[in-house]
PDB file of C-alpha atoms in Angstrom:
ATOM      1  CA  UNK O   1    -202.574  15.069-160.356  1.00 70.00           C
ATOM      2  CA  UNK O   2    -204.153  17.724-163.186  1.00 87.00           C
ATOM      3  CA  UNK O   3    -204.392  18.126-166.370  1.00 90.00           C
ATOM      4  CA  UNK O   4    -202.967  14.580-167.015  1.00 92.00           C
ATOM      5  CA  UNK O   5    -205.628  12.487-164.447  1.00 93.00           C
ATOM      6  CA  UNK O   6    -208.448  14.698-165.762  1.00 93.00           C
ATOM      7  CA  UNK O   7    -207.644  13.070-169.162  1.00 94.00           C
ATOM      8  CA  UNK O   8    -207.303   9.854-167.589  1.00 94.00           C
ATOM      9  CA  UNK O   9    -210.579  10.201-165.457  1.00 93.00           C
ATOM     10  CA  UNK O  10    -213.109  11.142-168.718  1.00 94.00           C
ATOM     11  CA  UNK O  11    -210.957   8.404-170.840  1.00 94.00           C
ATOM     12  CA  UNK O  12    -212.201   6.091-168.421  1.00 94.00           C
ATOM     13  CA  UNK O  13    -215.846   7.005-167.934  1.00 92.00           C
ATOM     14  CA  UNK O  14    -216.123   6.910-171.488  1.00 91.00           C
ATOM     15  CA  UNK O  15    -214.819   3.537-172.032  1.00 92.00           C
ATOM     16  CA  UNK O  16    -216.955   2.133-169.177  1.00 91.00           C
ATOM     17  CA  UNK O  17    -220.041   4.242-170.195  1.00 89.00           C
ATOM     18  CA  UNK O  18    -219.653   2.834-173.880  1.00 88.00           C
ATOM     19  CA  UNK O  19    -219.189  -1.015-172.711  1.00 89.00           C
ATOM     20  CA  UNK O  20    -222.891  -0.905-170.941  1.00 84.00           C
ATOM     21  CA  UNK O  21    -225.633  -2.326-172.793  1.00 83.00           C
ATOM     22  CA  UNK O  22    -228.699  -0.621-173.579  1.00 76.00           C
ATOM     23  CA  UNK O  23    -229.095   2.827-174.870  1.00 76.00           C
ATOM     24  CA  UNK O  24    -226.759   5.391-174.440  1.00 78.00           C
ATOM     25  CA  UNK O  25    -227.615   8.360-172.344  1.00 84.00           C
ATOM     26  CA  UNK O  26    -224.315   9.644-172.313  1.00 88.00           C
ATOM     27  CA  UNK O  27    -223.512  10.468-176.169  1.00 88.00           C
ATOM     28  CA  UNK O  28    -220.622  13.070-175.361  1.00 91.00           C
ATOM     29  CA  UNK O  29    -217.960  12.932-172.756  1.00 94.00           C
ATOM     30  CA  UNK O  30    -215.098  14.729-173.588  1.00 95.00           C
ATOM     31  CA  UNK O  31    -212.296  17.117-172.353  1.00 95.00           C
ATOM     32  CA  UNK O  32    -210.338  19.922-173.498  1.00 93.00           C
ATOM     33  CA  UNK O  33    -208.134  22.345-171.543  1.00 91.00           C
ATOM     34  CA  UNK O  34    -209.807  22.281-168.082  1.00 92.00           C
ATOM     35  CA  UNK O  35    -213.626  21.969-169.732  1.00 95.00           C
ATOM     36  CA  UNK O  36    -215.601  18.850-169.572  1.00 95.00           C
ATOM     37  CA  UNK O  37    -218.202  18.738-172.162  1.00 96.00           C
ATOM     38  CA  UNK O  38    -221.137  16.441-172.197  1.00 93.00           C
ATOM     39  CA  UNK O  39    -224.376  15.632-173.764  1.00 93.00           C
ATOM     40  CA  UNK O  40    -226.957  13.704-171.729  1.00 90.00           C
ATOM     41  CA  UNK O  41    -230.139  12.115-173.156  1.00 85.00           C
ATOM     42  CA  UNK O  42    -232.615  10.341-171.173  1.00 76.00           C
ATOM     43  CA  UNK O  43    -233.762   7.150-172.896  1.00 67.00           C
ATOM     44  CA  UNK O  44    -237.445   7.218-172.683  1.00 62.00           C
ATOM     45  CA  UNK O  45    -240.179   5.626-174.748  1.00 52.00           C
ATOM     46  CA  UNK O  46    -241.916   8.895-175.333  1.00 55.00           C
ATOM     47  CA  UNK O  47    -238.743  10.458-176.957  1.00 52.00           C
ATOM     48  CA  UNK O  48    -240.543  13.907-178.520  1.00 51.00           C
ATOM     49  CA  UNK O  49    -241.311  15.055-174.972  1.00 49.00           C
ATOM     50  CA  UNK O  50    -237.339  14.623-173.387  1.00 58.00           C
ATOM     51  CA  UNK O  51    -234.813  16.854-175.061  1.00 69.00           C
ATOM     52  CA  UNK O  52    -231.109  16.160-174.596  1.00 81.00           C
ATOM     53  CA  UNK O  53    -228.871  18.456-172.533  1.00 89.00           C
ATOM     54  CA  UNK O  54    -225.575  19.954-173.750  1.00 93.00           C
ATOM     55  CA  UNK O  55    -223.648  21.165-170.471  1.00 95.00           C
ATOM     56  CA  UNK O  56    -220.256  21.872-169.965  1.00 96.00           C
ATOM     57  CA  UNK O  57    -218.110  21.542-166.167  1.00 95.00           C
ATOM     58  CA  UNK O  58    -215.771  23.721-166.046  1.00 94.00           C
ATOM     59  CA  UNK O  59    -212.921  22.746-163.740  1.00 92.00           C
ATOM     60  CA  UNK O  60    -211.333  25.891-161.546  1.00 90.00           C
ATOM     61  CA  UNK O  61    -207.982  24.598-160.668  1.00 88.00           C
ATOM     62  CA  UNK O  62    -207.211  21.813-162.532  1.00 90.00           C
ATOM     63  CA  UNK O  63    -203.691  21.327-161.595  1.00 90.00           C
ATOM     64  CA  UNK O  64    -205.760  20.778-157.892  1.00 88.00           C
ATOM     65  CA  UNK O  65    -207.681  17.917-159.968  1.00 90.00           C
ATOM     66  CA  UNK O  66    -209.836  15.942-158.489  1.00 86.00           C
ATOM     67  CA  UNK O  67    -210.097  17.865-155.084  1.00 84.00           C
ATOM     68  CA  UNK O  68    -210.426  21.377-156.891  1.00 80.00           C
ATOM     69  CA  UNK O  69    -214.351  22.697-157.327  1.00 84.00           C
ATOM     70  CA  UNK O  70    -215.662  23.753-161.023  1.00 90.00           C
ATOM     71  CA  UNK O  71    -218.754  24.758-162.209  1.00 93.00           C
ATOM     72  CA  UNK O  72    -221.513  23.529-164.489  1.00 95.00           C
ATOM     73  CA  UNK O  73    -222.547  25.625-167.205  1.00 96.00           C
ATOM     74  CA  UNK O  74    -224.887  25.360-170.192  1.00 95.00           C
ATOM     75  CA  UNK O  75    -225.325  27.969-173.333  1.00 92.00           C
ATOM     76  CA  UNK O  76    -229.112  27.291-173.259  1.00 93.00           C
ATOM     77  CA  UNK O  77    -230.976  29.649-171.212  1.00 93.00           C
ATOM     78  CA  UNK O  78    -233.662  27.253-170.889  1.00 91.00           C
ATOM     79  CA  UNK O  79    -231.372  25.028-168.615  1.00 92.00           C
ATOM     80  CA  UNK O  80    -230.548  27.723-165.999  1.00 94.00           C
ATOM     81  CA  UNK O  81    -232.557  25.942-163.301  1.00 94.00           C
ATOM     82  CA  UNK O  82    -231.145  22.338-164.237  1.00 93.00           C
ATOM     83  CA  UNK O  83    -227.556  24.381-164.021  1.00 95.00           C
ATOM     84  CA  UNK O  84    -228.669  25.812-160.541  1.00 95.00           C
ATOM     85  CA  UNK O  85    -229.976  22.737-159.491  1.00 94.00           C
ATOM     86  CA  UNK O  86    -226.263  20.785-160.160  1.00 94.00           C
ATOM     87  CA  UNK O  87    -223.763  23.824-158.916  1.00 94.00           C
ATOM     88  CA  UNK O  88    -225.847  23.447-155.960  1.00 93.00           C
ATOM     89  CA  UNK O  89    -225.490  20.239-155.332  1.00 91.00           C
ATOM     90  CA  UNK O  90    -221.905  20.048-156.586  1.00 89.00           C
ATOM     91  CA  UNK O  91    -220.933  22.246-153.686  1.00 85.00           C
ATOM     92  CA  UNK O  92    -222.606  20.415-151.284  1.00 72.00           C
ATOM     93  CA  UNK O  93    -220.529  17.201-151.568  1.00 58.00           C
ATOM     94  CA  UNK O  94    -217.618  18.744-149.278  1.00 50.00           C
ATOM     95  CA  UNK O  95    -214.460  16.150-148.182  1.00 46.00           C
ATOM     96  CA  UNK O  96    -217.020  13.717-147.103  1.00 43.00           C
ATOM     97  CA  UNK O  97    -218.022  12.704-150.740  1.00 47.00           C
ATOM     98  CA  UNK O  98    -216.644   9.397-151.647  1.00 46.00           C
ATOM     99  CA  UNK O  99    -216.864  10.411-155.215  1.00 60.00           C
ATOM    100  CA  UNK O 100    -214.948  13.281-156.107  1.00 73.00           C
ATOM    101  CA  UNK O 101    -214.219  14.830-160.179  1.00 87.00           C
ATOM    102  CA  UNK O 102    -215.804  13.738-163.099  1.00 90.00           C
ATOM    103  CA  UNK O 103    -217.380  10.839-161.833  1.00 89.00           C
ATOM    104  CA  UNK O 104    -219.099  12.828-158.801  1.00 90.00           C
ATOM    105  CA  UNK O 105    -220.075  15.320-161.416  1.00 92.00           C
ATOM    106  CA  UNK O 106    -221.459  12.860-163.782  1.00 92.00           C
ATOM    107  CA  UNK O 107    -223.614  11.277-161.608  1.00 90.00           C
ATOM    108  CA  UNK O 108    -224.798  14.888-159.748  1.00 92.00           C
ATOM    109  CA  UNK O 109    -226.188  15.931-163.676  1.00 92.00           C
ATOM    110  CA  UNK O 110    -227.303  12.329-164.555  1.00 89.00           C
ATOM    111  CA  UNK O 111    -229.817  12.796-161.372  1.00 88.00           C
ATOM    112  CA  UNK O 112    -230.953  16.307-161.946  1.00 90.00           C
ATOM    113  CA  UNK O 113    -232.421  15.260-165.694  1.00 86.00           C
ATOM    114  CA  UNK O 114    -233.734  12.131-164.130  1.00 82.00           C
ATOM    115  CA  UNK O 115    -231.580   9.447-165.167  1.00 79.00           C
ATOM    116  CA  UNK O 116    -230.912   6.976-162.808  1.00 73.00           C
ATOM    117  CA  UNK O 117    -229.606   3.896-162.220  1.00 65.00           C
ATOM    118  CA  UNK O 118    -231.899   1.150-161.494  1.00 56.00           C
ATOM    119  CA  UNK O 119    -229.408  -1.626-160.753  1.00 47.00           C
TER     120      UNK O 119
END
């Protein structure tokens, strides 16, 4: 586990996020150290009114990766609720959470900016 599978996890993602058709909402996944950086756009007709979101997860122990906790965190102040709204949510998956790391993650911020899978 670690450093290595959080590589491996956001590899993945990012291969299966960029063989979907359709828009991309996700136009950044990447890693570096124990940091997962991301940009999330909503695709929406009415694309002057939805901004996209620059966030960063920070993961605590990430030689305990994927059952260690992290943090999201964004350098715009205008996204302190959003970042609220996913750290809270984030620790509220406990051991019970079938999805656990990046993928858990990914879909807790996907959710909070309203995108959503419709499949």
């Amino acid at each position: 586990m670690g450093a290595p599978l959080l590589q491996a996890h956001v590899s993945i993602l990012r291969q299966r996020l960029e063989a979907l058709p359709g828009p991309a909402w996700v136009q950044r996944l990447d890693v570096e150290d124990n940091v997962v950086e991301l940009r999330l756009v909503p695709v929406s007709s009415d694309s002057t009114s939805i901004r996209g979101r620059r966030l960063n997860y920070l993961v605590y122990d990430v030689d305990a990766y994927p059952d260690g906790t992290g943090i999201m965190m964004s350098e715009d102040d205008a996204d302190e609720a959003l970042v609220d709204a996913i750290n809270a949510r984030l620790e509220g998956g406990g051991a019970a959470s079938v999805e656990r790391g990046v993928a858990r993650m990914l879909h807790i911020a996907c959710h909070a900016i309203g995108i959503t899978d419709e499949a």
